[in-house]
Short mmCIF file of C-alpha atoms and ligand atoms in Angstrom, two decimals:
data_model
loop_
_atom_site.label_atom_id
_atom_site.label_comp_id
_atom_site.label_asym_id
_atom_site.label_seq_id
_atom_site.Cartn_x
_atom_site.Cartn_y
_atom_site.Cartn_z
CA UNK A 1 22.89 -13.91 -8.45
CA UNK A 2 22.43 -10.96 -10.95
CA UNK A 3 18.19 -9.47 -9.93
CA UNK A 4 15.44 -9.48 -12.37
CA UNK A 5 13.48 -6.27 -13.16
CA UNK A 6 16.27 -3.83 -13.18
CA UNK A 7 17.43 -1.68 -15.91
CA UNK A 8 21.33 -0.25 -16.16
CA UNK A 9 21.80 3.50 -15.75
CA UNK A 10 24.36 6.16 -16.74
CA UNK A 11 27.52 6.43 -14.15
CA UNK A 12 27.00 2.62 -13.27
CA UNK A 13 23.54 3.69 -11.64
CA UNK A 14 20.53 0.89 -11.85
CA UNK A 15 17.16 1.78 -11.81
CA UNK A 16 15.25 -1.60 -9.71
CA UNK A 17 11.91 -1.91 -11.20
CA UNK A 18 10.58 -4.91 -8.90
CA UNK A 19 8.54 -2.78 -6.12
CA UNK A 20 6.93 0.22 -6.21
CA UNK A 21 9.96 2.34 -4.21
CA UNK A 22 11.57 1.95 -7.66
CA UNK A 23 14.93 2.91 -6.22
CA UNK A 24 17.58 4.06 -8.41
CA UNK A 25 20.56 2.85 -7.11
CA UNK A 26 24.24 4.05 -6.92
CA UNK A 27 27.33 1.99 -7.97
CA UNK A 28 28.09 0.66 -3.96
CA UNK A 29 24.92 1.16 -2.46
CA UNK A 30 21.51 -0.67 -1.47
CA UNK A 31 17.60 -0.32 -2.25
CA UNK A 32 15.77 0.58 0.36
CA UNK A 33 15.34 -2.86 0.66
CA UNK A 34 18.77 -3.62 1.92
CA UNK A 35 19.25 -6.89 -0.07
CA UNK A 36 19.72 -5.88 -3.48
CA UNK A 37 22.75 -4.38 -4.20
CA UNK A 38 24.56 -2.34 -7.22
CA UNK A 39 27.86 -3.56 -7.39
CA UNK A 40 29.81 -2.29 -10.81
CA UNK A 41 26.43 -1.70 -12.39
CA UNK A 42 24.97 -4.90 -11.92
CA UNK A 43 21.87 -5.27 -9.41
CA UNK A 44 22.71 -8.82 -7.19
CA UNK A 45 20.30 -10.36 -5.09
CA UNK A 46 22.31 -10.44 -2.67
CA UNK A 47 20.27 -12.64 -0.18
CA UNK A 48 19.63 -15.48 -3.12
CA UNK A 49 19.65 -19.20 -1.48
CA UNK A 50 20.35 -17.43 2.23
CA UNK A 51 18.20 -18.58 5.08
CA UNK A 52 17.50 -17.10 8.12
CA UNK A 53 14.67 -18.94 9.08
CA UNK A 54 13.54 -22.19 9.01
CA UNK A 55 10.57 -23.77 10.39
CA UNK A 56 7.57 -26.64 9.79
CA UNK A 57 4.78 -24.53 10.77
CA UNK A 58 0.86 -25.41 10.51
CA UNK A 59 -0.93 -23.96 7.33
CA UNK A 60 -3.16 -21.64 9.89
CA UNK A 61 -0.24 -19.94 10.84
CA UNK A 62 0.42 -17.85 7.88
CA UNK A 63 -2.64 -17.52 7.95
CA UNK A 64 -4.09 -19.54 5.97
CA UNK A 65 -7.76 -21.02 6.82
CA UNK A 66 -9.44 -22.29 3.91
CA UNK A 67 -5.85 -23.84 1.55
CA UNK A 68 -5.47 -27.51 3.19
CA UNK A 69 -6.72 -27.24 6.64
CA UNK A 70 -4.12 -28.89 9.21
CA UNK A 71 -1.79 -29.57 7.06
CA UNK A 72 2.17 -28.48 8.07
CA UNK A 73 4.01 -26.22 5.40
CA UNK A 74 8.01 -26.34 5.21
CA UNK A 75 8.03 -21.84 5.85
CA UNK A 76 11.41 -20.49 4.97
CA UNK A 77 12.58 -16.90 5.41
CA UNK A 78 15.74 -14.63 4.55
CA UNK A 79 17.07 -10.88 5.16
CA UNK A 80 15.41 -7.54 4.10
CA UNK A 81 12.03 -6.06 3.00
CA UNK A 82 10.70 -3.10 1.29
CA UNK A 83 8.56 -1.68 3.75
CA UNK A 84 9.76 -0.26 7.24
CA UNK A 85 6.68 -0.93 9.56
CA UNK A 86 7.29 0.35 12.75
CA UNK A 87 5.54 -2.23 14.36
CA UNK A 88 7.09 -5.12 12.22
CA UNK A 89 7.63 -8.48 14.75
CA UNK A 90 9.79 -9.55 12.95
CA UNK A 91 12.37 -6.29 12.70
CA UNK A 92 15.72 -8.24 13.48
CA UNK A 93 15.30 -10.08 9.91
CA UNK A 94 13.11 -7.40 7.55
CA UNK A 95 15.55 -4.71 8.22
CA UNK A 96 19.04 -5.79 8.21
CA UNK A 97 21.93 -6.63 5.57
CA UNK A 98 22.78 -10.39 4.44
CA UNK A 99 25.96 -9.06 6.69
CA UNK A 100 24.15 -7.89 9.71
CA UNK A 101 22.42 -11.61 10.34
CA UNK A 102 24.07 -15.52 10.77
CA UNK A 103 22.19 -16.81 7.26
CA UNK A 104 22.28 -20.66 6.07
CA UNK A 105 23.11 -21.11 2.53
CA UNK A 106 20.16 -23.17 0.73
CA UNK A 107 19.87 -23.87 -2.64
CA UNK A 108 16.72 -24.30 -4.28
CA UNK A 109 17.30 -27.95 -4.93
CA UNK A 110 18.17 -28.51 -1.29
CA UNK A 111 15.15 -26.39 0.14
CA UNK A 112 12.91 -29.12 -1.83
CA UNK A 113 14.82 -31.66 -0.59
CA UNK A 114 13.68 -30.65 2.99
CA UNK A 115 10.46 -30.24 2.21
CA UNK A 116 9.68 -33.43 0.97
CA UNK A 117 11.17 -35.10 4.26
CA UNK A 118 8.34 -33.62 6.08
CA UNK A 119 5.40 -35.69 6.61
CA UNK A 120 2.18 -34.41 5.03
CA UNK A 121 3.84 -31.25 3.78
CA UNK A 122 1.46 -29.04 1.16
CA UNK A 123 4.94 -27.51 -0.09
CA UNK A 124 7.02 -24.26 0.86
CA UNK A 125 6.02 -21.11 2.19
CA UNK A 126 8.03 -17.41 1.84
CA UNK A 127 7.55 -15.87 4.56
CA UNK A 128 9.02 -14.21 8.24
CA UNK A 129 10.55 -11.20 6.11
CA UNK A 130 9.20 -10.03 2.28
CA UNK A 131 9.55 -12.73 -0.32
CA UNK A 132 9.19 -10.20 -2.67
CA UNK A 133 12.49 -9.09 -2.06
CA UNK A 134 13.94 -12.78 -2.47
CA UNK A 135 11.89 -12.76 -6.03
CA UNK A 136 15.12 -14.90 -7.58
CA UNK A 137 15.39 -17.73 -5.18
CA UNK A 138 11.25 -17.92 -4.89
CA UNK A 139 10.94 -18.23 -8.57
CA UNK A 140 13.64 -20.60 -8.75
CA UNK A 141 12.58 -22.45 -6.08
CA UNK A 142 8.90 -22.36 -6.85
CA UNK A 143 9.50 -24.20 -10.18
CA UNK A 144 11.37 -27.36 -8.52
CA UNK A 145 8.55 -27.45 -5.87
CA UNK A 146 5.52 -27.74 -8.82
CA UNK A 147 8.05 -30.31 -10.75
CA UNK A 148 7.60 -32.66 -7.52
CA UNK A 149 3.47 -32.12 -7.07
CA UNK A 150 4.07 -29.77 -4.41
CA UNK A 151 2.32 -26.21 -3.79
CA UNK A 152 3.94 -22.50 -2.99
CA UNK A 153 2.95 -20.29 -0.91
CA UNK A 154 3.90 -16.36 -0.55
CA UNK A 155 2.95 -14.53 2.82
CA UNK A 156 3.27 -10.81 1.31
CA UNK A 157 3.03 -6.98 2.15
CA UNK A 158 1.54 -7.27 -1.65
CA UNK A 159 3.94 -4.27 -2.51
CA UNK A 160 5.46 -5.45 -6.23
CA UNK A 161 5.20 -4.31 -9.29
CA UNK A 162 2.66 -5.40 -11.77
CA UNK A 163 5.10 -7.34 -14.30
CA UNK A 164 7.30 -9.19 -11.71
CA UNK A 165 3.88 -10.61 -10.06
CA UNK A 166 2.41 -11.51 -13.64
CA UNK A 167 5.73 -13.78 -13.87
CA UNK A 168 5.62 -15.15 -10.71
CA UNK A 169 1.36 -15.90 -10.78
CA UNK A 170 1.70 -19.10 -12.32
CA UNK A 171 4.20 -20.74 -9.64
CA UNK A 172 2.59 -19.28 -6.63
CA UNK A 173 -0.61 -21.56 -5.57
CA UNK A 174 -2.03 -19.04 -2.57
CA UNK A 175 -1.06 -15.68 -1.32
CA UNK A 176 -1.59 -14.52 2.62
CA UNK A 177 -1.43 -10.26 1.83
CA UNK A 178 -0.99 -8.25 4.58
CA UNK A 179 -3.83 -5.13 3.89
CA UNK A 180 -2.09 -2.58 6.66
CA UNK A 181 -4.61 -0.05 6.49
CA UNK A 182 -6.74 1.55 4.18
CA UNK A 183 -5.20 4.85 4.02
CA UNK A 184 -2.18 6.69 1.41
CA UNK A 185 -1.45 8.57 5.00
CA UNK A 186 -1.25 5.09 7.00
CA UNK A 187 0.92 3.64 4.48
CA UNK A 188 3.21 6.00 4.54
CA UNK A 189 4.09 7.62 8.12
CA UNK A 190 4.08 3.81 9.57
CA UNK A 191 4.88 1.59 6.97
CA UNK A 192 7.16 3.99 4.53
CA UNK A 193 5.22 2.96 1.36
CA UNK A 194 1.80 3.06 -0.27
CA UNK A 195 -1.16 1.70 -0.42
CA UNK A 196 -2.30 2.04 -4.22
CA UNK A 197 -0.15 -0.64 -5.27
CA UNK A 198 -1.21 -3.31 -2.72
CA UNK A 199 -4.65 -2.73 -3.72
CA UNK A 200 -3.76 -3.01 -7.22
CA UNK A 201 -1.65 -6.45 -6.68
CA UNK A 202 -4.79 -7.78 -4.94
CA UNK A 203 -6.85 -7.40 -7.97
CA UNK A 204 -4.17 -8.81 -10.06
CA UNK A 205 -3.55 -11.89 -7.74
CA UNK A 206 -7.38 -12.16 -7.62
CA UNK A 207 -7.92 -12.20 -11.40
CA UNK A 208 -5.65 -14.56 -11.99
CA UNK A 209 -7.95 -17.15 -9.64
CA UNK A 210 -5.06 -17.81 -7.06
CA UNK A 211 -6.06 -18.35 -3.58
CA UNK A 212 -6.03 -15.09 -1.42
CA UNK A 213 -6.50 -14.21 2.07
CA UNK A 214 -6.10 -11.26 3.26
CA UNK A 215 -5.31 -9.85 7.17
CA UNK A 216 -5.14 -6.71 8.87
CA UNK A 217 -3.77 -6.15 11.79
CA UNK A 218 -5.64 -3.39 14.14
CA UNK A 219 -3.92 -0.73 16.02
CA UNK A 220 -4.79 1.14 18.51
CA UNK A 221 -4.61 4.90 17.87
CA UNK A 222 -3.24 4.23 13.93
CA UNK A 223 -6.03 2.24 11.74
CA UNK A 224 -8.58 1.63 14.26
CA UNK A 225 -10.77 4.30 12.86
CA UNK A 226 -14.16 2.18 11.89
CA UNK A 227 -15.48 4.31 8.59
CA UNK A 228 -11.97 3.59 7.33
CA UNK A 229 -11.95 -0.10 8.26
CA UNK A 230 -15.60 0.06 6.57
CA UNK A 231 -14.31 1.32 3.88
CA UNK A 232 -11.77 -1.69 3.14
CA UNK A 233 -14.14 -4.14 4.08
CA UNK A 234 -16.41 -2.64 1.11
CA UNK A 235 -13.74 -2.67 -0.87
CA UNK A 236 -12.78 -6.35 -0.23
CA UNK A 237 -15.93 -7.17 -1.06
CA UNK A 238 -16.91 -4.96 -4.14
CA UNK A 239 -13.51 -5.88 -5.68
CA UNK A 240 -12.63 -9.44 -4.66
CA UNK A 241 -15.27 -10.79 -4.04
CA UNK A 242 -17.33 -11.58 -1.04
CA UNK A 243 -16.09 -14.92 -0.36
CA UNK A 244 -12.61 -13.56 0.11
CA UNK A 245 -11.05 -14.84 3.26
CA UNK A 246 -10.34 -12.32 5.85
CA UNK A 247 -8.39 -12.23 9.03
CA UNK A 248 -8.89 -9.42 11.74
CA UNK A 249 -5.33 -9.86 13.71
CA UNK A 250 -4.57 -8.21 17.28
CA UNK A 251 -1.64 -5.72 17.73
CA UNK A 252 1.17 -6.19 20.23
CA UNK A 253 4.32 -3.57 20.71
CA UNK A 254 7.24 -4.48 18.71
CA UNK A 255 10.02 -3.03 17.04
CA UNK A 256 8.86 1.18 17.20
CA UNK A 257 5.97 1.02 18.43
CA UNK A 258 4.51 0.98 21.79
CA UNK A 259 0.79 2.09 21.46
CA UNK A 260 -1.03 -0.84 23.97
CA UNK A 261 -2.48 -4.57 22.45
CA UNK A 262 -5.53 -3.58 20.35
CA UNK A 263 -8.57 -4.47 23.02
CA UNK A 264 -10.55 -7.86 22.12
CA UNK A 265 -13.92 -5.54 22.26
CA UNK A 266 -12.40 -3.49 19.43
CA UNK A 267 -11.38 -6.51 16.96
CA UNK A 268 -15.37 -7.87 17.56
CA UNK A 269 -16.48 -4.57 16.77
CA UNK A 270 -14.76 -4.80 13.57
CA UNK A 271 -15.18 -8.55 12.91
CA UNK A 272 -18.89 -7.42 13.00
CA UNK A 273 -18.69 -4.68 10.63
CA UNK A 274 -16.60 -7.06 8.49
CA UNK A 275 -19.19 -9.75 8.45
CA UNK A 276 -22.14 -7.85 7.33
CA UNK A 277 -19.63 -7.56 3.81
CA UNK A 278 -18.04 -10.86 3.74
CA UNK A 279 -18.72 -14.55 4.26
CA UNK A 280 -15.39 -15.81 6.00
CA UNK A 281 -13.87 -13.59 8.87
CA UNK A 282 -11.47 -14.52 11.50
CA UNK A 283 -10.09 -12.97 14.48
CA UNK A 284 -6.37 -13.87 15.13
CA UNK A 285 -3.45 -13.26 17.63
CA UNK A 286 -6.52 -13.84 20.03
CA UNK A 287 -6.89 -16.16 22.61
CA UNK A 288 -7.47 -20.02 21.31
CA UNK A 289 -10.68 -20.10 23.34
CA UNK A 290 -12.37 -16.40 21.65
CA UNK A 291 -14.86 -16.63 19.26
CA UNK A 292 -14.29 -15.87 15.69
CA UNK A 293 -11.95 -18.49 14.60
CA UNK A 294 -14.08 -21.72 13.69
CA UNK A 295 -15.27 -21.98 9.55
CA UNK A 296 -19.14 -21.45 9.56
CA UNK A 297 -20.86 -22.31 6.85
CA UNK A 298 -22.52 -19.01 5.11
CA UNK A 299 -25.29 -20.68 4.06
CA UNK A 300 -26.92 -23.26 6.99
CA UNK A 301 -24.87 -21.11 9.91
CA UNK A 302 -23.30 -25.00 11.07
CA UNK A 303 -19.46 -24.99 11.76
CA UNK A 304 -17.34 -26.69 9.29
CA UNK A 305 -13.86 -26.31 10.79
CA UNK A 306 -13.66 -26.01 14.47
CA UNK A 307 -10.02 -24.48 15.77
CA UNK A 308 -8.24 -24.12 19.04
CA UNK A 309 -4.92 -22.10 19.17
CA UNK A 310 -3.10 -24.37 15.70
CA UNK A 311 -5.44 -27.63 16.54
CA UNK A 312 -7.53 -27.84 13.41
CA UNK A 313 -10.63 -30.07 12.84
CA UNK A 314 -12.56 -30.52 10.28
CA UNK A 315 -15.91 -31.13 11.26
CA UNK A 316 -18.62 -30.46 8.60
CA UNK A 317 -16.84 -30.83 5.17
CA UNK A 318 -16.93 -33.65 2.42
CA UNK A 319 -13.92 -34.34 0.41
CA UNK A 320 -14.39 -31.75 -1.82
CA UNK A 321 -14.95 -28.94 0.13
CA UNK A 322 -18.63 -28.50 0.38
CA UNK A 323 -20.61 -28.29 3.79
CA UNK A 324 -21.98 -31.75 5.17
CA UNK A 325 -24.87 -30.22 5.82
CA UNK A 326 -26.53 -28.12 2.95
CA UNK A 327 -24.06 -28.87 0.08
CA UNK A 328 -22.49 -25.21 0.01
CA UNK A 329 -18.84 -24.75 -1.82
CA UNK A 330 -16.36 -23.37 0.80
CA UNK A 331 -13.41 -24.52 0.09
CA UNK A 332 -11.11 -25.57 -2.66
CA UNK A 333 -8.35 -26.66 -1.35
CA UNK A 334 -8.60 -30.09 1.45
CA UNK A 335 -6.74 -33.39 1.42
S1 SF4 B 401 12.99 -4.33 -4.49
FE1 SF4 B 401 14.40 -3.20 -3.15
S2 SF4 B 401 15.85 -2.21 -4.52
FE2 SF4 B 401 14.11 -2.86 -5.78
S3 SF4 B 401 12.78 -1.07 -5.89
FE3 SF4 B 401 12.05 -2.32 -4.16
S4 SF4 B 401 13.11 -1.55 -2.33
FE4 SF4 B 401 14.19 -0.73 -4.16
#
């Protein structure tokens, strides 16, 4: 499949205008990205209805806490991604060729197919790797899912260019963005990018009224400075609003990086600083039985959604959203 947002050079180059890296690309050779190759002067997607992974997970795990509480979400992934986080989980997939992995071929039409097999399903998420980088087969995709009543769902590093998220706004129904840090240094000595343009997608994907949550993971030694984490929580708030959803996830080793898990005390130090700016925080990659992962009501202080590990119940809402107990909006999304 030929790639959007690409423009042809001289000497068969192609300049890829779809992230920020903005790679200009030699007749042969890859983005940074790995999957979207210049072959004769065209840009192909190369990874375009290839699977790697495919799984019915629970909304919470993307995460997700306030779109459709409990509900399972057909989550599909593929090869590549345009940020090299040393710490990425999920390394074997983000930073390898279409020819480096086993991939399942899955066409749009077939990938809705599966997900309306599944009991209950809310729709499709992109996610495991960058969906950005599959921007083809998720717009494609997306449009056959809203044709059958179902919703999309992108879990994102947020790191795309202003015109090629415009497009895709309309089709995508909530984002899960992936705030790293809230440093230019951060950004790029660990994750090989920057941050300016995530912050900048945020405010796009928050103007256009699409449902947002954001998470950031803690790391010991790397973004676990507090006036900095302070700093992003004001920003979260000042920007996007205080109601923004916001997860506060633990760090394990993986891939690069071996700094130790991020202590417990640390990610309640922050989920304290975080709370004084916004009215839905969550700690996550904890254990199922630590605080800081039920839905409290900002306005009474009652619990709405109690949750253990993936086990979601919904305690203290009415069918549309609001708390059982003093009326207050907190979510839009429940079925
Ligand atoms: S999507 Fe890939 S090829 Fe295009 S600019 Fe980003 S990293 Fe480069």
């Amino acid at each position: 499949m030929e790639a959007a947002y690409y423009i042809k050079k001289e000497d068969l180059k192609v300049h890829c205008q779809l992230c920020p890296d903005n790679c200009v690309i030699a007749n042969g050779k890859r983005g940074a990205c790995k999957v979207r190759k210049n072959i004769e002067g065209t840009l192909i997607a190369e990874n375009y209805g290839l699977v790697s992974a495919i799984h019915t997970d629970p909304i919470e795990k993307k995460p997700l806490y306030h779109f459709y509480p409990g509900k399972p979400v057909l989550s599909l992934g593929t090869a590549g991604c345009n940020l090299h986080c040393l710490f990425c989980q999920n390394f074997d997939i983000s930073q390898s060729t279409v020819d480096e992995l086993t991939l399942y071929s899955l066409s749009p039409g077939e990938a809705v197919e599966k997900a309306l097999q599944i009991p209950d399903n809310i729709g499709i998420a992109y996610t495991y790797n960058e969906p950005i980088i599959w921007y083809e087969y998720v717009r494609d995709t997306a449009v056959l899912v809203h044709n059958k009543g179902l919703k999309n769902i992108m879990v994102t590093n947020g790191y795309i260019n202003p015109a090629p998220l415009e497009e895709l706004l309309p089709l995508i129904d909530a984002f899960s963005v992936d705030l790293k840090a809230f440093t230019e240094t951060f950004y790029r000595k660990i994750t090989k990018s920057k941050l300016h343009p995530v912050l900048e997608a945020l405010k796009i994907i928050r103007s256009h009224k699409k449902h947002l949550e954001i998470t950031n993971l803690v790391i010991p030694g790397l973004n676990d400075n507090e006036r900095d984490f302070e700093q992003m929580t004001d920003w979260v708030s000042e920007e996007l609003g205080t109601d923004t959803v916001f997860h506060i996830s633990r760090y394990f080793p993986a891939w690069k990086l071996t700094n130790p898990p991020t202590p417990v005390k640390t990610l309640k130090r922050f989920y304290d600083i975080a709370a004084k700016k916004l009215d839905y925080v969550y700690l996550g990659n904890v254990s199922p039985y630590e605080t800081g992962q039920d839905t409290v009501c900002p306005e009474c202080g009652k619990t709405v959604i109690k949750r253990t590990g993936y086990h979601t119940e919904i305690t203290g809402l009415d069918s549309n959203g609001n708390c059982r107990y003093c009326g207050h909006h907190i979510l839009d999304y429940i079925k």
